[in-house]
Coordinates of C-alpha atoms and ligand atoms in Angstrom, one line a residue:
M166 CA 139.1 95.6 108.5
Q167 CA 137.0 94.4 105.4
D168 CA 136.3 90.7 104.7
F169 CA 138.6 89.3 102.0
R170 CA 139.7 86.4 99.9
F171 CA 143.4 86.2 99.1
Q172 CA 145.1 83.9 96.7
S173 CA 148.6 84.3 95.4
P174 CA 149.5 81.1 93.5
T175 CA 152.7 82.2 91.9
T176 CA 155.8 80.1 92.8
I177 CA 158.7 82.5 93.6
I178 CA 162.1 81.1 92.8
F179 CA 164.5 83.8 94.2
G180 CA 168.2 84.0 94.3
K181 CA 171.5 83.7 92.4
N182 CA 171.6 81.8 89.1
T183 CA 167.9 80.8 89.4
Q184 CA 167.5 81.7 85.7
C185 CA 169.2 78.5 84.9
D186 CA 166.3 76.5 86.4
V187 CA 163.8 78.0 83.9
G188 CA 163.9 75.0 81.6
Q189 CA 163.0 72.5 84.4
E190 CA 160.4 74.8 85.8
T191 CA 158.8 75.4 82.4
K192 CA 158.6 71.7 81.7
K193 CA 156.0 71.3 84.5
Y194 CA 153.5 73.4 82.6
G195 CA 154.2 73.3 78.8
K196 CA 155.6 71.4 75.8
K197 CA 155.8 74.2 73.3
V198 CA 156.8 77.6 74.5
L199 CA 156.7 81.2 73.3
L200 CA 159.7 83.0 74.5
H201 CA 158.7 86.6 74.8
Y202 CA 161.0 89.6 75.5
G203 CA 161.7 93.2 75.0
K204 CA 164.0 95.3 72.9
G205 CA 167.0 93.2 73.5
H206 CA 168.8 94.0 76.7
I207 CA 168.7 90.3 77.5
K208 CA 170.8 89.6 74.5
K209 CA 173.5 92.1 75.5
T210 CA 173.6 90.7 79.1
G211 CA 173.8 87.0 78.1
L212 CA 170.5 86.2 79.9
Y213 CA 168.9 85.3 76.6
Q214 CA 171.5 82.6 75.9
Q215 CA 171.2 81.2 79.5
V216 CA 167.4 80.9 79.1
V217 CA 167.7 79.3 75.6
D218 CA 170.3 76.8 76.9
S219 CA 168.1 75.9 79.9
L220 CA 165.1 75.3 77.7
K221 CA 167.1 73.2 75.3
E222 CA 168.6 71.1 78.1
A223 CA 165.1 70.4 79.4
G224 CA 164.1 69.3 75.9
I225 CA 161.6 72.1 75.4
D226 CA 160.6 73.2 72.0
F227 CA 160.1 77.0 71.6
V228 CA 159.5 79.8 69.3
E229 CA 160.3 83.4 70.1
L230 CA 158.9 86.9 69.7
G231 CA 161.0 89.8 70.9
G232 CA 160.5 93.5 70.4
V233 CA 158.1 94.4 73.3
C234 CA 158.5 98.1 74.0
P235 CA 157.9 99.9 77.3
N236 CA 154.1 100.6 77.5
P237 CA 153.5 97.4 75.4
R238 CA 151.5 97.6 72.2
L239 CA 148.4 95.9 71.2
S240 CA 149.7 95.2 67.7
L241 CA 152.5 93.0 69.0
V242 CA 150.1 91.2 71.3
R243 CA 147.9 90.4 68.2
E244 CA 151.0 89.2 66.4
G245 CA 151.9 86.9 69.3
I246 CA 148.4 85.4 69.4
E247 CA 148.6 84.5 65.7
L248 CA 152.1 83.0 66.2
C249 CA 151.0 80.9 69.1
R250 CA 148.0 79.6 67.3
R251 CA 150.0 78.7 64.2
Q252 CA 152.8 77.0 66.2
G253 CA 150.6 75.2 68.8
V254 CA 152.1 77.0 71.7
D255 CA 150.9 76.0 75.2
F256 CA 153.0 78.1 77.5
I257 CA 154.2 81.7 77.4
L258 CA 157.6 82.6 79.0
A259 CA 158.2 86.3 79.6
V260 CA 161.8 87.3 80.1
G261 CA 162.1 91.0 81.1
G262 CA 160.1 93.6 82.9
G263 CA 156.5 94.6 83.3
S264 CA 156.1 95.3 79.6
A265 CA 157.2 91.9 78.5
I266 CA 155.1 90.2 81.2
D267 CA 152.0 92.2 80.5
S268 CA 152.3 91.5 76.8
A269 CA 152.8 87.8 77.6
K270 CA 149.7 87.8 79.8
A271 CA 147.6 89.4 77.0
I272 CA 148.8 86.9 74.4
A273 CA 148.0 84.1 77.0
I274 CA 144.3 85.2 77.3
G275 CA 144.1 86.0 73.6
V276 CA 145.1 82.6 72.3
P277 CA 142.0 80.6 73.6
Y278 CA 139.6 83.6 72.8
D279 CA 137.6 83.7 69.6
G280 CA 137.2 87.5 69.5
D281 CA 139.7 90.3 69.5
V282 CA 141.9 90.5 72.7
W283 CA 141.2 94.2 73.1
D284 CA 137.7 93.2 74.1
F285 CA 139.1 92.3 77.5
Y286 CA 140.9 95.7 77.9
S287 CA 137.9 97.7 76.7
G288 CA 135.7 96.0 79.3
K289 CA 133.5 94.2 76.7
E290 CA 134.5 90.7 77.9
Y291 CA 136.1 88.9 80.8
P292 CA 138.8 86.4 80.1
K293 CA 137.6 82.8 81.0
K294 CA 140.6 80.8 79.9
T295 CA 144.4 81.4 79.7
L296 CA 147.5 79.7 78.7
P297 CA 150.0 79.5 81.7
V298 CA 152.6 82.2 81.9
G299 CA 156.0 82.0 83.6
V300 CA 158.4 84.8 84.2
V301 CA 162.2 85.5 84.4
L302 CA 162.2 89.0 86.0
T303 CA 164.9 91.6 85.1
I304 CA 163.5 94.8 86.7
P305 CA 161.8 95.2 90.1
A306 CA 159.0 97.6 89.4
T307 CA 155.5 96.7 88.4
G308 CA 155.0 93.5 90.4
S309 CA 153.4 92.0 87.3
E310 CA 155.5 88.8 88.1
A311 CA 152.9 87.9 90.7
S312 CA 150.0 90.4 90.1
N313 CA 146.6 89.7 88.7
S314 CA 146.8 92.6 86.2
S315 CA 148.1 93.4 82.7
V316 CA 148.3 96.9 81.1
I317 CA 148.3 97.3 77.3
T318 CA 148.5 100.4 75.1
N319 CA 146.2 100.6 72.1
E320 CA 148.3 102.6 69.7
E321 CA 145.5 103.2 67.3
N322 CA 143.5 105.4 69.7
K323 CA 146.3 106.2 72.1
T324 CA 144.7 104.6 75.2
K325 CA 146.3 102.5 77.8
R326 CA 144.1 100.1 79.7
G327 CA 144.6 97.7 82.6
I328 CA 142.6 94.6 83.5
V329 CA 142.4 92.7 86.7
N330 CA 141.6 89.0 86.8
N331 CA 143.1 86.1 88.8
F332 CA 143.8 84.2 85.6
L333 CA 146.6 86.7 85.0
R334 CA 148.8 85.6 87.9
P335 CA 151.9 83.8 86.5
V336 CA 152.5 80.3 87.5
F337 CA 156.1 81.0 88.5
A338 CA 158.5 83.9 88.7
I339 CA 162.2 83.5 88.6
M340 CA 163.8 86.4 90.4
N341 CA 167.6 86.8 90.5
P342 CA 168.6 90.2 91.9
E343 CA 172.0 89.9 90.0
L344 CA 170.0 90.3 86.8
T345 CA 169.0 93.9 87.8
I346 CA 172.5 95.1 88.2
T347 CA 172.6 96.1 84.5
L348 CA 169.7 98.5 84.9
P349 CA 170.3 102.1 84.0
P350 CA 170.0 104.4 87.1
Y351 CA 166.9 106.0 85.6
Q352 CA 165.1 102.7 85.2
T353 CA 166.1 101.6 88.8
A354 CA 164.6 104.9 90.1
C355 CA 161.4 104.5 88.0
G356 CA 161.0 101.0 89.4
A357 CA 161.4 102.2 92.9
A358 CA 158.8 104.9 92.4
D359 CA 156.4 102.3 90.9
I360 CA 156.8 99.9 93.9
M361 CA 156.3 102.8 96.3
A362 CA 153.2 103.9 94.4
H363 CA 151.7 100.3 94.6
V364 CA 152.1 100.4 98.4
M365 CA 150.7 104.0 98.7
E366 CA 147.7 103.2 96.5
R367 CA 146.8 100.6 99.2
Y368 CA 148.0 102.6 102.2
F369 CA 145.7 105.6 101.5
T370 CA 142.4 103.9 102.4
R371 CA 139.3 105.0 104.3
V372 CA 139.0 101.6 105.9
Q373 CA 139.7 101.7 109.7
N374 CA 141.4 99.1 112.0
V375 CA 144.0 97.9 109.5
E376 CA 147.1 98.1 111.7
L377 CA 148.9 95.0 110.5
T378 CA 148.7 96.0 106.8
D379 CA 149.4 99.7 107.6
R380 CA 152.7 98.6 109.3
L381 CA 153.5 96.2 106.4
C382 CA 153.0 99.0 104.0
E383 CA 155.2 101.4 106.1
S384 CA 158.1 98.9 106.3
T385 CA 157.9 98.2 102.6
L386 CA 158.1 101.9 101.9
K387 CA 161.1 102.3 104.3
T388 CA 162.8 99.4 102.7
L389 CA 162.6 101.3 99.3
I390 CA 163.7 104.6 100.9
N391 CA 166.7 102.9 102.5
N392 CA 167.8 100.7 99.6
T393 CA 167.2 102.8 96.5
P394 CA 170.0 105.3 97.2
V395 CA 172.4 102.4 98.0
V396 CA 171.9 100.7 94.5
L397 CA 172.1 104.1 92.8
S398 CA 175.6 104.7 94.3
R399 CA 176.6 101.0 94.3
P400 CA 174.7 99.3 91.4
D401 CA 176.2 95.8 92.2
D402 CA 175.2 95.8 95.9
Y403 CA 173.4 92.4 95.8
N404 CA 171.7 92.7 99.2
A405 CA 170.2 96.1 98.4
R406 CA 169.0 94.8 95.0
A407 CA 167.5 91.8 96.7
E408 CA 165.6 93.9 99.2
I409 CA 164.1 96.0 96.4
M410 CA 163.3 93.0 94.2
W411 CA 161.3 91.2 96.9
A412 CA 159.6 94.5 98.0
G413 CA 158.5 94.9 94.4
T414 CA 156.6 91.6 94.4
L415 CA 155.1 92.1 97.9
A416 CA 154.0 95.6 97.0
H417 CA 151.6 94.3 94.3
N418 CA 150.7 90.7 94.9
D419 CA 147.8 91.9 97.0
V420 CA 148.9 90.8 100.5
L421 CA 149.2 94.5 101.4
S422 CA 145.7 95.2 100.4
T423 CA 144.1 92.4 102.4
G424 CA 141.1 93.8 104.4
R425 CA 141.5 97.3 102.8
I426 CA 140.0 99.2 99.9
S427 CA 142.8 100.6 97.7
D428 CA 142.7 103.9 95.8
W429 CA 144.3 103.6 92.3
A430 CA 143.5 107.2 91.1
S431 CA 147.2 108.1 90.7
H432 CA 147.8 105.0 88.5
W433 CA 144.7 105.6 86.4
I434 CA 145.7 109.2 85.8
E435 CA 149.4 108.2 85.1
H436 CA 148.4 105.6 82.5
E437 CA 147.0 108.4 80.4
L438 CA 150.3 110.3 80.6
S439 CA 152.2 107.4 79.3
A440 CA 149.7 106.7 76.6
I441 CA 150.2 110.3 75.3
N442 CA 154.0 110.6 75.4
D443 CA 155.4 107.2 76.3
V444 CA 156.9 108.4 79.7
A445 CA 158.2 105.6 81.9
H446 CA 155.3 104.6 84.3
G447 CA 157.4 105.2 87.4
A448 CA 158.4 108.7 86.3
G449 CA 154.7 109.6 85.6
L450 CA 153.8 108.3 89.1
A451 CA 156.6 110.5 90.7
I452 CA 154.8 113.5 89.2
I453 CA 151.2 112.5 89.9
F454 CA 151.3 110.9 93.3
P455 CA 152.5 113.9 95.3
A456 CA 150.0 116.1 93.4
W457 CA 147.2 113.8 94.3
M458 CA 148.3 113.9 97.9
K459 CA 148.3 117.6 98.0
Y460 CA 144.8 117.7 96.6
V461 CA 143.2 115.0 98.9
Y462 CA 145.1 115.1 102.2
R463 CA 142.5 117.2 104.1
H464 CA 140.0 114.3 103.7
D465 CA 141.9 112.3 106.3
V466 CA 144.6 114.4 107.9
T467 CA 145.3 111.7 110.6
R468 CA 146.3 109.2 108.0
F469 CA 148.6 111.6 106.3
V470 CA 150.2 112.5 109.7
Q471 CA 150.8 108.8 110.3
F472 CA 152.5 108.5 106.9
A473 CA 154.6 111.6 107.6
V474 CA 155.7 110.5 111.0
R475 CA 156.1 106.7 110.6
V476 CA 157.5 106.6 107.0
W477 CA 159.5 109.9 106.8
N478 CA 160.3 110.5 110.5
V479 CA 158.8 114.0 110.2
E480 CA 158.6 115.8 113.6
Q481 CA 155.0 116.6 114.5
A482 CA 154.3 120.4 114.2
F483 CA 152.7 121.7 117.5
N484 CA 149.0 122.0 117.1
D485 CA 149.2 121.9 113.4
P486 CA 148.5 118.4 112.0
E487 CA 148.0 119.8 108.4
K488 CA 151.6 121.1 108.4
T489 CA 152.9 117.6 109.5
A490 CA 150.8 116.0 106.7
R491 CA 152.2 118.5 104.2
D492 CA 155.8 117.9 105.4
G493 CA 155.3 114.2 104.7
I494 CA 154.2 114.9 101.2
D495 CA 157.1 117.2 100.7
S496 CA 159.4 114.4 102.0
L497 CA 158.1 112.1 99.3
E498 CA 158.6 114.7 96.6
V499 CA 162.2 115.5 97.7
F500 CA 163.0 111.8 97.8
F501 CA 161.7 111.3 94.2
R502 CA 163.9 114.2 93.1
S503 CA 166.9 112.9 95.0
I504 CA 166.7 109.7 93.0
G505 CA 166.6 111.5 89.7
L506 CA 163.0 111.5 88.8
P507 CA 160.8 114.3 87.5
T508 CA 158.1 115.7 89.8
R509 CA 156.4 118.2 87.3
L510 CA 154.6 117.7 84.1
Y511 CA 156.6 120.2 82.1
E512 CA 159.7 117.9 82.7
I513 CA 158.0 115.2 80.6
D514 CA 156.6 117.7 78.0
I515 CA 153.0 117.6 79.1
T516 CA 151.3 120.9 79.0
K517 CA 147.8 122.3 79.8
N518 CA 146.8 121.6 76.2
D519 CA 146.9 117.9 77.1
F520 CA 144.8 118.2 80.3
D521 CA 141.3 117.8 78.7
R522 CA 142.5 114.7 76.8
I523 CA 144.0 113.1 79.9
V524 CA 140.8 113.8 82.0
E525 CA 138.6 112.5 79.3
N526 CA 140.5 109.3 78.7
C527 CA 141.0 108.3 82.4
M528 CA 139.4 105.0 83.2
R529 CA 136.2 105.4 85.4
Y530 CA 134.2 103.4 87.9
D531 CA 130.6 102.9 87.0
D532 CA 129.7 106.1 88.9
N533 CA 132.0 108.0 86.6
T534 CA 134.5 108.7 89.3
V535 CA 138.2 107.8 89.7
G536 CA 139.8 106.6 92.9
Q537 CA 138.4 105.3 96.2
F538 CA 140.1 107.3 98.9
V539 CA 138.3 110.3 97.4
K540 CA 136.0 109.7 94.5
L541 CA 137.4 112.2 92.0
S542 CA 135.3 114.0 89.4
D543 CA 136.7 115.3 86.1
E544 CA 137.1 118.7 87.7
D545 CA 139.2 117.1 90.6
I546 CA 141.5 115.4 88.1
Y547 CA 142.0 118.7 86.3
H548 CA 143.0 120.3 89.6
I549 CA 145.5 117.6 90.4
L550 CA 147.0 118.0 86.9
K551 CA 147.3 121.8 87.7
L552 CA 149.1 121.0 91.0
A553 CA 151.5 118.9 88.9
E554 CA 152.2 121.5 86.3
Ligands
NZQ1197 O1 163.2 96.2 76.3 P1 164.3 95.7 77.1 O2 165.5 95.4 76.3 O3 163.9 94.5 78.0 O4 164.7 96.9 78.1 C1 164.0 97.4 79.2 C2 163.2 98.7 78.9 O5 163.9 99.5 78.0 C3 164.9 97.8 80.3 N1 165.4 96.8 81.2 C4 164.6 95.9 81.9 N2 165.4 95.1 82.7 C5 166.7 95.5 82.4 C6 166.7 96.6 81.5 N3 167.8 97.1 81.0 C7 169.0 96.7 81.5 N4 169.1 95.7 82.4 C8 168.0 95.1 82.9 N5 168.1 94.2 83.9 O6 164.1 98.7 81.0 C9 163.1 99.3 80.2 C10 161.8 99.3 80.9 O7 161.3 98.0 80.9 P2 159.7 97.8 81.2 O8 159.4 96.3 81.2 O9 158.9 98.6 80.2 O10 159.5 98.4 82.6 P3 158.5 98.1 83.8 O11 158.9 96.8 84.5 O12 158.5 99.3 84.6 O13 157.1 97.9 83.1 C11 156.3 99.0 82.8 C12 155.0 98.6 82.2 O14 154.2 97.8 83.2 C13 152.9 98.4 83.4 C14 153.2 99.9 83.2 O15 152.1 100.6 83.0 C15 154.1 99.8 81.9 O16 153.4 99.6 80.8 N6 152.4 98.1 84.7 C16 152.0 96.8 85.0 C17 151.4 96.4 86.1 C18 150.9 95.0 86.4 N7 150.8 94.2 85.3 O17 150.7 94.5 87.5 C19 151.2 97.3 87.3 C20 151.9 98.6 87.1 O18 151.2 99.6 87.9 C21 152.1 99.1 85.7 O19 150.9 99.8 85.3
ZN1198 ZN1 152.4 100.9 88.9

């Protein structure tokens, strides 16, 4: 196990009707709030009104900015920063999914910064200050409600960039599984794939002697495998929704990566797919992750056998660990298909003509590679895209 420091300061307020506490919770951190949300599902479901009522009851003054789209855009972040400065906002409240939360985080670090907020995402600067951010979560997926990252799309040059910094962890996250019942099945499935991907990015490590976190990862994956089909057939099953929602936070608040080195190649490649054609992040991952596995599994067959046997109950092939490993990868792919997700690039209209651009745009470590389990070169990424064709 590696040495580590772990801090997860987000207060989780979990359960039925917790959204009605948002005013009292916000009051602990701010006086003037920016209420930030997406394209409007919260108005249809009545959540918007509940949040507004709760803020008013707590005597909190607020301004609002809706319109965050999936794969949130830099232009709206800039608009939010200007609005906050003009109005003297000192707290950002995101109501929605990863897109609203990431946009809120970007506004929060942009307000106290003199330069352009994209400087943080392009790697030119590190944030040194932030306004506090609170969350009312409506989709279990990204884990952004407690994560230290934010991902923004620059629509001018069609790149999507993530940053990681402990300032980016929200101060509280209100999580009522009932709020997720209105999710369309496709979004539920995309969320499940993203949660599983966050676990698998951590699970596939070269660090040895990490039994506790291996087993935590495996049980989180099994929870998704068991409960996702349940909510797809019975959308109002509270307990199954609750399992998935809590799994989503634990998958990405970094407890599962303690003592390990995580990979992240599949995420970095996927971000470039969604930058090109706006595919939902979870759908892109359902395509890229199995392809990545097929390309790298021979680097540590034992770990892939463990994944196959413990997570997917694959029967071990006699004298053929590589077959067992491949059966585990197939099980993952079959699962993604069974919940209605694409597993090939043509299904999201990405063709060979896009490959060079995806390879070129992928975020890199200093040594010009992508990923940690195997350090991928440009040629490796190209091969992975070919496997996903
Ligand atoms: O726009 P609204 O009206 O809110 O509708 C949303 C949107 O259309 C809808 N939705 C959300 N909750 C709903 C609902 N519809 C009905 N009922 C509900 N309860 O679902 C759609 C998708 O929402 P979005 O916020 O885009 O989804 P998600 O949470 O998957 O966020 C995706 C973004 O987060 C980034 C992704 O790259 C992508 O940009 N990520 C952020 C991470 C982080 N900050 O830690 C980590 C992830 O790996 C990821 O990269
Ligand atoms: Zn993700």
